[in-house]
Amino acid sequence: MIHPDFNLLVTLDAVLAEGSVARAAQRLRLSPSAMSRALARLRESTGDPLLVRAGRGLVPTPRALELRERVSQLVDEASAVLRPAAAIDLRLLKRSFTLRTRDGFVESFGAQLIARAASQAPLVRLHFTARLDKESSSLRDALVDLETGVLHAASGPEIRTRMLFRDSFVGVIRSGHALARAKVTAARYAKAGHIGVARRSARSGQLDAALEASGIERELITVVGDFSSALALARQTNLIATVPERQTGSLREGMHTFTLPFATPDITVSMLWHPRHEADPGHRWLRGLVFEVCAASR
């Protein structure tokens, strides 16, 4: 199968619009000989002379007249496809974005994101879904538009990222807990009962590694799958929940928060997106919105 040369559409559009081979050549910045060769190819492709001699000038054939409007529209549409996306009017942008986030993100930042989106782009809707694993298949399959969380090897090398903020672990207990009236030392922390947060095992990754490095062994009374569940239990028991500070700000209201008596590594929370959205104006606005809201709460 011989594929058509779509560059000929631009030449045909110029010839039909100008009604003159010479003027079409000037418009396309082609030499007369190059224009003549292009016209010969057009005649061969369409099976029609397109322009015929009438006295000292040229007139279009019926086939040329039939094609003129269609060709002009095709060239305009192709040009629009190939030029950079124009700036969007956020007041008129009607679109839904799905954000896949870790627990605590919606409670801490969701209300601000919705309010700021409503003020800038009132027709935009933000949908939130839980990020239950570290895989990026949802981004690759276009099931979600943006993710937030800690970077991981499972994210995939093609995924684009931008850091949102750094977080650190804190201890949290109910307001009437005995430890709320005393300084929490390493010994007191280790002696208390704890709520572990893990999805696949009883250990909590970075936190347990930091405990081990400090020579502290805590007793896990129970293990839950997310920070919000850990805080809900800590609010109703004498157990300690150890959670990221910034991501759980709203969830910890009314509870006693204390600095951990041992060093823990910072957590870097980023947003992740697929490169298909890199240049999309609407998605660029969304990424800027998320970054601004998270930065404002630092």
mmCIF file of C-alpha atoms in Angstrom:
data_model
loop_
_atom_site.group_PDB
_atom_site.id
_atom_site.type_symbol
_atom_site.label_atom_id
_atom_site.label_comp_id
_atom_site.label_asym_id
_atom_site.label_seq_id
_atom_site.Cartn_x
_atom_site.Cartn_y
_atom_site.Cartn_z
ATOM 1 C CA MET A 1 0.000 0.000 0.000
ATOM 2 C CA ILE A 2 1.368 3.410 -1.011
ATOM 3 C CA HIS A 3 0.826 6.007 1.703
ATOM 4 C CA PRO A 4 -0.249 9.453 0.505
ATOM 5 C CA ASP A 5 2.084 12.414 0.924
ATOM 6 C CA PHE A 6 0.114 14.689 3.217
ATOM 7 C CA ASN A 7 2.482 17.569 2.461
ATOM 8 C CA LEU A 8 0.672 17.767 -0.863
ATOM 9 C CA LEU A 9 -2.440 18.970 0.985
ATOM 10 C CA VAL A 10 -0.627 22.181 1.932
ATOM 11 C CA THR A 11 0.443 22.663 -1.674
ATOM 12 C CA LEU A 12 -3.062 21.942 -2.957
ATOM 13 C CA ASP A 13 -4.546 24.395 -0.447
ATOM 14 C CA ALA A 14 -2.189 27.147 -1.642
ATOM 15 C CA VAL A 15 -2.873 26.440 -5.328
ATOM 16 C CA LEU A 16 -6.653 26.429 -4.871
ATOM 17 C CA ALA A 17 -6.623 29.524 -2.670
ATOM 18 C CA GLU A 18 -4.361 31.567 -4.955
ATOM 19 C CA GLY A 19 -5.648 30.295 -8.305
ATOM 20 C CA SER A 20 -2.125 30.827 -9.584
ATOM 21 C CA VAL A 21 0.901 28.556 -9.597
ATOM 22 C CA ALA A 22 3.268 31.526 -9.308
ATOM 23 C CA ARG A 23 1.459 33.073 -6.320
ATOM 24 C CA ALA A 24 1.163 29.654 -4.649
ATOM 25 C CA ALA A 25 4.929 29.222 -5.049
ATOM 26 C CA GLN A 26 5.535 32.613 -3.411
ATOM 27 C CA ARG A 27 3.152 31.753 -0.547
ATOM 28 C CA LEU A 28 4.970 28.477 0.103
ATOM 29 C CA ARG A 29 8.406 29.964 -0.598
ATOM 30 C CA LEU A 30 9.086 27.408 -3.344
ATOM 31 C CA SER A 31 10.947 27.922 -6.577
ATOM 32 C CA PRO A 32 8.877 27.843 -9.812
ATOM 33 C CA SER A 33 10.407 24.490 -10.772
ATOM 34 C CA ALA A 34 9.661 22.951 -7.350
ATOM 35 C CA MET A 35 6.103 24.245 -7.544
ATOM 36 C CA SER A 36 5.658 22.788 -11.015
ATOM 37 C CA ARG A 37 6.856 19.383 -9.796
ATOM 38 C CA ALA A 38 4.494 19.557 -6.810
ATOM 39 C CA LEU A 39 1.557 20.456 -9.100
ATOM 40 C CA ALA A 40 2.423 17.522 -11.360
ATOM 41 C CA ARG A 41 2.330 15.190 -8.353
ATOM 42 C CA LEU A 42 -1.006 16.668 -7.268
ATOM 43 C CA ARG A 43 -2.489 16.075 -10.705
ATOM 44 C CA GLU A 44 -1.226 12.518 -10.650
ATOM 45 C CA SER A 45 -2.576 11.873 -7.131
ATOM 46 C CA THR A 46 -6.029 13.364 -7.767
ATOM 47 C CA GLY A 47 -6.361 12.232 -11.375
ATOM 48 C CA ASP A 48 -7.444 15.770 -12.303
ATOM 49 C CA PRO A 49 -5.642 18.750 -13.888
ATOM 50 C CA LEU A 50 -7.002 21.004 -11.082
ATOM 51 C CA LEU A 51 -6.040 24.244 -12.866
ATOM 52 C CA VAL A 52 -6.425 24.674 -16.626
ATOM 53 C CA ARG A 53 -5.451 27.445 -18.997
ATOM 54 C CA ALA A 54 -8.129 30.041 -19.807
ATOM 55 C CA GLY A 55 -6.693 32.848 -21.889
ATOM 56 C CA ARG A 56 -3.690 34.252 -20.014
ATOM 57 C CA GLY A 57 -4.734 32.823 -16.670
ATOM 58 C CA LEU A 58 -5.708 29.571 -14.994
ATOM 59 C CA VAL A 59 -9.137 28.504 -13.804
ATOM 60 C CA PRO A 60 -10.061 25.695 -11.401
ATOM 61 C CA THR A 61 -11.709 22.551 -12.637
ATOM 62 C CA PRO A 62 -14.996 21.331 -11.081
ATOM 63 C CA ARG A 63 -12.957 18.824 -9.061
ATOM 64 C CA ALA A 64 -10.737 21.651 -7.766
ATOM 65 C CA LEU A 65 -13.797 23.675 -6.742
ATOM 66 C CA GLU A 66 -15.189 20.612 -4.959
ATOM 67 C CA LEU A 67 -11.963 20.104 -3.021
ATOM 68 C CA ARG A 68 -11.178 23.729 -2.139
ATOM 69 C CA GLU A 69 -13.219 24.060 1.052
ATOM 70 C CA ARG A 70 -12.478 20.533 2.298
ATOM 71 C CA VAL A 71 -8.734 20.896 1.762
ATOM 72 C CA SER A 72 -8.645 24.262 3.504
ATOM 73 C CA GLN A 73 -10.419 22.805 6.525
ATOM 74 C CA LEU A 74 -8.094 19.786 6.636
ATOM 75 C CA VAL A 75 -4.995 21.981 6.553
ATOM 76 C CA ASP A 76 -6.382 24.213 9.316
ATOM 77 C CA GLU A 77 -7.190 21.202 11.507
ATOM 78 C CA ALA A 78 -3.786 19.609 10.917
ATOM 79 C CA SER A 79 -2.067 22.904 11.779
ATOM 80 C CA ALA A 80 -4.064 23.130 15.001
ATOM 81 C CA VAL A 81 -3.011 19.592 15.949
ATOM 82 C CA LEU A 82 0.674 20.313 15.405
ATOM 83 C CA ARG A 83 0.906 23.701 17.097
ATOM 84 C CA PRO A 84 1.478 24.014 20.887
ATOM 85 C CA ALA A 85 -1.671 23.928 22.996
ATOM 86 C CA ALA A 86 -3.123 27.363 23.580
ATOM 87 C CA ALA A 87 -3.636 28.812 27.023
ATOM 88 C CA ILE A 88 -6.902 27.676 28.550
ATOM 89 C CA ASP A 89 -9.639 29.755 30.128
ATOM 90 C CA LEU A 90 -9.958 28.176 33.570
ATOM 91 C CA ARG A 91 -13.397 29.707 34.062
ATOM 92 C CA LEU A 92 -14.629 27.638 31.105
ATOM 93 C CA LEU A 93 -12.598 24.467 31.744
ATOM 94 C CA LYS A 94 -15.055 21.613 32.324
ATOM 95 C CA ARG A 95 -13.158 18.526 33.386
ATOM 96 C CA SER A 96 -12.866 15.896 36.132
ATOM 97 C CA PHE A 97 -9.498 14.929 37.616
ATOM 98 C CA THR A 98 -8.896 11.829 39.727
ATOM 99 C CA LEU A 99 -6.167 11.974 42.371
ATOM 100 C CA ARG A 100 -4.894 8.768 43.980
ATOM 101 C CA THR A 101 -3.522 9.614 47.428
ATOM 102 C CA ARG A 102 -2.291 8.059 50.664
ATOM 103 C CA ASP A 103 -4.413 8.215 53.781
ATOM 104 C CA GLY A 104 -4.310 11.587 55.511
ATOM 105 C CA PHE A 105 -3.743 13.575 52.316
ATOM 106 C CA VAL A 106 -7.417 14.271 51.663
ATOM 107 C CA GLU A 107 -8.042 15.158 55.321
ATOM 108 C CA SER A 108 -5.065 17.546 55.349
ATOM 109 C CA PHE A 109 -5.238 19.101 51.891
ATOM 110 C CA GLY A 110 -8.523 18.062 50.248
ATOM 111 C CA ALA A 111 -10.662 20.964 51.481
ATOM 112 C CA GLN A 112 -8.075 23.558 50.387
ATOM 113 C CA LEU A 113 -7.685 21.909 46.979
ATOM 114 C CA ILE A 114 -11.450 21.880 46.379
ATOM 115 C CA ALA A 115 -11.870 25.488 47.539
ATOM 116 C CA ARG A 116 -9.007 26.822 45.447
ATOM 117 C CA ALA A 117 -10.090 24.815 42.397
ATOM 118 C CA ALA A 118 -13.628 26.197 42.744
ATOM 119 C CA SER A 119 -12.331 29.774 42.828
ATOM 120 C CA GLN A 120 -10.100 29.340 39.770
ATOM 121 C CA ALA A 121 -11.973 26.767 37.663
ATOM 122 C CA PRO A 122 -15.567 26.416 38.922
ATOM 123 C CA LEU A 123 -16.494 23.710 36.388
ATOM 124 C CA VAL A 124 -13.611 21.409 37.374
ATOM 125 C CA ARG A 125 -14.300 18.470 39.690
ATOM 126 C CA LEU A 126 -11.673 16.754 41.842
ATOM 127 C CA HIS A 127 -12.170 13.076 42.710
ATOM 128 C CA PHE A 128 -10.008 11.303 45.296
ATOM 129 C CA THR A 129 -9.247 7.596 45.525
ATOM 130 C CA ALA A 130 -7.043 5.653 47.943
ATOM 131 C CA ARG A 131 -3.498 4.728 46.977
ATOM 132 C CA LEU A 132 -3.300 1.225 48.399
ATOM 133 C CA ASP A 133 -0.064 0.134 46.718
ATOM 134 C CA LYS A 134 3.077 1.590 45.154
ATOM 135 C CA GLU A 135 2.415 0.431 41.600
ATOM 136 C CA SER A 136 1.946 3.043 38.846
ATOM 137 C CA SER A 137 -0.330 0.982 36.616
ATOM 138 C CA SER A 138 -3.244 3.327 37.333
ATOM 139 C CA LEU A 139 -1.235 6.227 35.894
ATOM 140 C CA ARG A 140 -0.078 4.204 32.899
ATOM 141 C CA ASP A 141 -3.611 2.999 32.191
ATOM 142 C CA ALA A 142 -5.049 6.528 32.566
ATOM 143 C CA LEU A 143 -7.331 5.428 35.415
ATOM 144 C CA VAL A 144 -6.072 8.334 37.531
ATOM 145 C CA ASP A 145 -4.576 11.698 36.599
ATOM 146 C CA LEU A 146 -2.225 12.289 39.517
ATOM 147 C CA GLU A 147 -0.821 10.404 42.493
ATOM 148 C CA THR A 148 0.785 11.555 45.724
ATOM 149 C CA GLY A 149 3.070 9.528 47.947
ATOM 150 C CA VAL A 150 6.607 8.361 48.576
ATOM 151 C CA LEU A 151 8.631 7.432 45.504
ATOM 152 C CA HIS A 152 9.392 3.767 45.054
ATOM 153 C CA ALA A 153 11.146 1.592 42.494
ATOM 154 C CA ALA A 154 7.744 0.187 41.539
ATOM 155 C CA SER A 155 6.687 3.629 40.326
ATOM 156 C CA GLY A 156 8.284 2.986 36.934
ATOM 157 C CA PRO A 157 11.124 4.892 35.209
ATOM 158 C CA GLU A 158 8.865 6.830 32.834
ATOM 159 C CA ILE A 159 6.750 8.421 35.586
ATOM 160 C CA ARG A 160 7.249 12.177 36.085
ATOM 161 C CA THR A 161 7.612 13.446 39.670
ATOM 162 C CA ARG A 162 7.855 16.644 41.699
ATOM 163 C CA MET A 163 8.496 16.886 45.412
ATOM 164 C CA LEU A 164 5.623 18.357 47.444
ATOM 165 C CA PHE A 165 7.007 18.384 50.977
ATOM 166 C CA ARG A 166 9.097 16.589 53.553
ATOM 167 C CA ASP A 167 7.444 14.925 56.511
ATOM 168 C CA SER A 168 8.619 13.307 59.732
ATOM 169 C CA PHE A 169 7.190 10.848 62.240
ATOM 170 C CA VAL A 170 5.615 11.920 65.532
ATOM 171 C CA GLY A 171 4.015 10.010 68.367
ATOM 172 C CA VAL A 172 0.300 10.466 69.077
ATOM 173 C CA ILE A 173 -1.778 9.470 72.102
ATOM 174 C CA ARG A 174 -5.241 10.328 73.424
ATOM 175 C CA SER A 175 -5.452 13.601 75.368
ATOM 176 C CA GLY A 176 -5.989 11.871 78.767
ATOM 177 C CA HIS A 177 -3.093 9.443 78.373
ATOM 178 C CA ALA A 178 -0.601 9.285 81.269
ATOM 179 C CA LEU A 179 2.287 10.061 78.895
ATOM 180 C CA ALA A 180 0.609 13.343 77.947
ATOM 181 C CA ARG A 181 1.648 14.717 81.367
ATOM 182 C CA ALA A 182 5.288 13.655 81.196
ATOM 183 C CA LYS A 183 8.264 13.829 78.878
ATOM 184 C CA VAL A 184 8.275 10.826 76.584
ATOM 185 C CA THR A 185 11.685 9.172 76.896
ATOM 186 C CA ALA A 186 12.948 6.265 74.844
ATOM 187 C CA ALA A 187 12.309 3.938 77.780
ATOM 188 C CA ARG A 188 8.736 5.147 78.264
ATOM 189 C CA TYR A 189 8.064 4.929 74.539
ATOM 190 C CA ALA A 190 9.375 1.363 74.371
ATOM 191 C CA LYS A 191 7.411 0.286 77.456
ATOM 192 C CA ALA A 192 4.056 1.459 76.099
ATOM 193 C CA GLY A 193 1.817 -0.541 73.793
ATOM 194 C CA HIS A 194 1.890 0.423 70.129
ATOM 195 C CA ILE A 195 -0.207 0.398 66.986
ATOM 196 C CA GLY A 196 1.764 -0.651 63.925
ATOM 197 C CA VAL A 197 0.907 0.586 60.442
ATOM 198 C CA ALA A 198 1.754 -1.795 57.618
ATOM 199 C CA ARG A 199 0.043 -3.193 54.553
ATOM 200 C CA ARG A 200 1.882 -6.450 54.040
ATOM 201 C CA SER A 201 3.646 -7.283 57.323
ATOM 202 C CA ALA A 202 3.718 -6.387 61.007
ATOM 203 C CA ARG A 203 6.738 -4.125 60.517
ATOM 204 C CA SER A 204 6.501 -0.498 59.446
ATOM 205 C CA GLY A 205 9.580 -0.185 57.242
ATOM 206 C CA GLN A 206 11.548 3.024 57.892
ATOM 207 C CA LEU A 207 10.183 3.463 61.402
ATOM 208 C CA ASP A 208 11.164 -0.005 62.641
ATOM 209 C CA ALA A 209 14.575 0.369 61.000
ATOM 210 C CA ALA A 210 15.095 3.620 62.953
ATOM 211 C CA LEU A 211 13.964 1.927 66.181
ATOM 212 C CA GLU A 212 16.374 -0.928 65.629
ATOM 213 C CA ALA A 213 19.244 1.496 64.952
ATOM 214 C CA SER A 214 18.446 3.278 68.235
ATOM 215 C CA GLY A 215 18.316 0.009 70.165
ATOM 216 C CA ILE A 216 14.623 0.422 70.970
ATOM 217 C CA GLU A 217 12.188 -2.458 70.770
ATOM 218 C CA ARG A 218 8.490 -1.616 70.921
ATOM 219 C CA GLU A 219 5.621 -3.982 71.571
ATOM 220 C CA LEU A 220 3.026 -3.983 68.833
ATOM 221 C CA ILE A 221 -0.385 -4.695 70.313
ATOM 222 C CA THR A 222 -2.108 -4.478 66.958
ATOM 223 C CA VAL A 223 -1.353 -3.672 63.326
ATOM 224 C CA VAL A 224 -3.610 -1.709 60.961
ATOM 225 C CA GLY A 225 -3.379 -0.874 57.283
ATOM 226 C CA ASP A 226 -3.369 2.943 57.389
ATOM 227 C CA PHE A 227 -2.600 5.952 59.556
ATOM 228 C CA SER A 228 -6.205 7.071 59.962
ATOM 229 C CA SER A 229 -7.117 3.697 61.487
ATOM 230 C CA ALA A 230 -4.101 3.896 63.795
ATOM 231 C CA LEU A 231 -5.150 7.324 65.036
ATOM 232 C CA ALA A 232 -8.770 6.246 65.503
ATOM 233 C CA LEU A 233 -7.575 3.403 67.752
ATOM 234 C CA ALA A 234 -5.127 5.609 69.652
ATOM 235 C CA ARG A 235 -7.943 8.079 70.340
ATOM 236 C CA GLN A 236 -9.930 5.349 72.141
ATOM 237 C CA THR A 237 -7.145 3.346 73.828
ATOM 238 C CA ASN A 238 -3.873 3.804 75.717
ATOM 239 C CA LEU A 239 -1.852 2.754 72.666
ATOM 240 C CA ILE A 240 0.641 4.949 70.822
ATOM 241 C CA ALA A 241 0.290 5.650 67.105
ATOM 242 C CA THR A 242 3.451 6.771 65.292
ATOM 243 C CA VAL A 243 2.489 8.635 62.130
ATOM 244 C CA PRO A 244 3.751 11.275 59.628
ATOM 245 C CA GLU A 245 3.128 14.739 61.106
ATOM 246 C CA ARG A 246 2.044 16.815 58.109
ATOM 247 C CA GLN A 247 -0.118 14.205 56.427
ATOM 248 C CA THR A 248 -2.148 13.600 59.575
ATOM 249 C CA GLY A 249 -2.653 17.152 60.874
ATOM 250 C CA SER A 250 -6.454 17.120 60.664
ATOM 251 C CA LEU A 251 -6.679 13.523 61.882
ATOM 252 C CA ARG A 252 -4.770 14.371 65.090
ATOM 253 C CA GLU A 253 -7.031 17.206 66.246
ATOM 254 C CA GLY A 254 -7.879 16.882 69.953
ATOM 255 C CA MET A 255 -5.052 14.409 70.561
ATOM 256 C CA HIS A 256 -1.642 14.811 72.194
ATOM 257 C CA THR A 257 1.315 14.811 69.799
ATOM 258 C CA PHE A 258 4.915 14.426 70.983
ATOM 259 C CA THR A 259 8.371 14.430 69.424
ATOM 260 C CA LEU A 260 9.846 10.972 69.141
ATOM 261 C CA PRO A 261 12.757 10.271 71.537
ATOM 262 C CA PHE A 262 14.909 8.841 68.743
ATOM 263 C CA ALA A 263 16.014 9.903 65.274
ATOM 264 C CA THR A 264 13.851 8.966 62.291
ATOM 265 C CA PRO A 265 14.429 9.599 58.597
ATOM 266 C CA ASP A 266 12.396 12.269 56.839
ATOM 267 C CA ILE A 267 9.706 11.187 54.401
ATOM 268 C CA THR A 268 9.665 12.867 50.991
ATOM 269 C CA VAL A 269 6.137 13.106 49.606
ATOM 270 C CA SER A 270 5.889 13.752 45.863
ATOM 271 C CA MET A 271 3.259 13.961 43.176
ATOM 272 C CA LEU A 272 3.487 11.568 40.248
ATOM 273 C CA TRP A 273 1.991 11.690 36.755
ATOM 274 C CA HIS A 274 2.349 9.976 33.402
ATOM 275 C CA PRO A 275 4.288 11.779 30.619
ATOM 276 C CA ARG A 276 1.175 11.731 28.387
ATOM 277 C CA HIS A 277 -0.057 14.646 30.541
ATOM 278 C CA GLU A 278 3.218 16.575 30.626
ATOM 279 C CA ALA A 279 2.198 19.296 28.154
ATOM 280 C CA ASP A 280 -1.565 19.234 28.752
ATOM 281 C CA PRO A 281 -2.590 22.757 29.931
ATOM 282 C CA GLY A 282 -5.361 21.484 32.201
ATOM 283 C CA HIS A 283 -3.075 18.951 33.857
ATOM 284 C CA ARG A 284 -0.319 21.554 34.247
ATOM 285 C CA TRP A 285 -2.811 23.722 36.113
ATOM 286 C CA LEU A 286 -3.769 20.758 38.352
ATOM 287 C CA ARG A 287 -0.125 20.065 39.207
ATOM 288 C CA GLY A 288 0.437 23.713 40.024
ATOM 289 C CA LEU A 289 -2.653 23.738 42.232
ATOM 290 C CA VAL A 290 -1.530 20.700 44.247
ATOM 291 C CA PHE A 291 1.988 22.092 44.627
ATOM 292 C CA GLU A 292 0.740 25.508 45.777
ATOM 293 C CA VAL A 293 -1.655 24.070 48.371
ATOM 294 C CA CYS A 294 0.988 21.767 49.816
ATOM 295 C CA ALA A 295 3.602 24.546 49.825
ATOM 296 C CA ALA A 296 1.225 26.941 51.606
ATOM 297 C CA SER A 297 0.912 24.559 54.544
ATOM 298 C CA ARG A 298 4.639 24.197 55.138
#
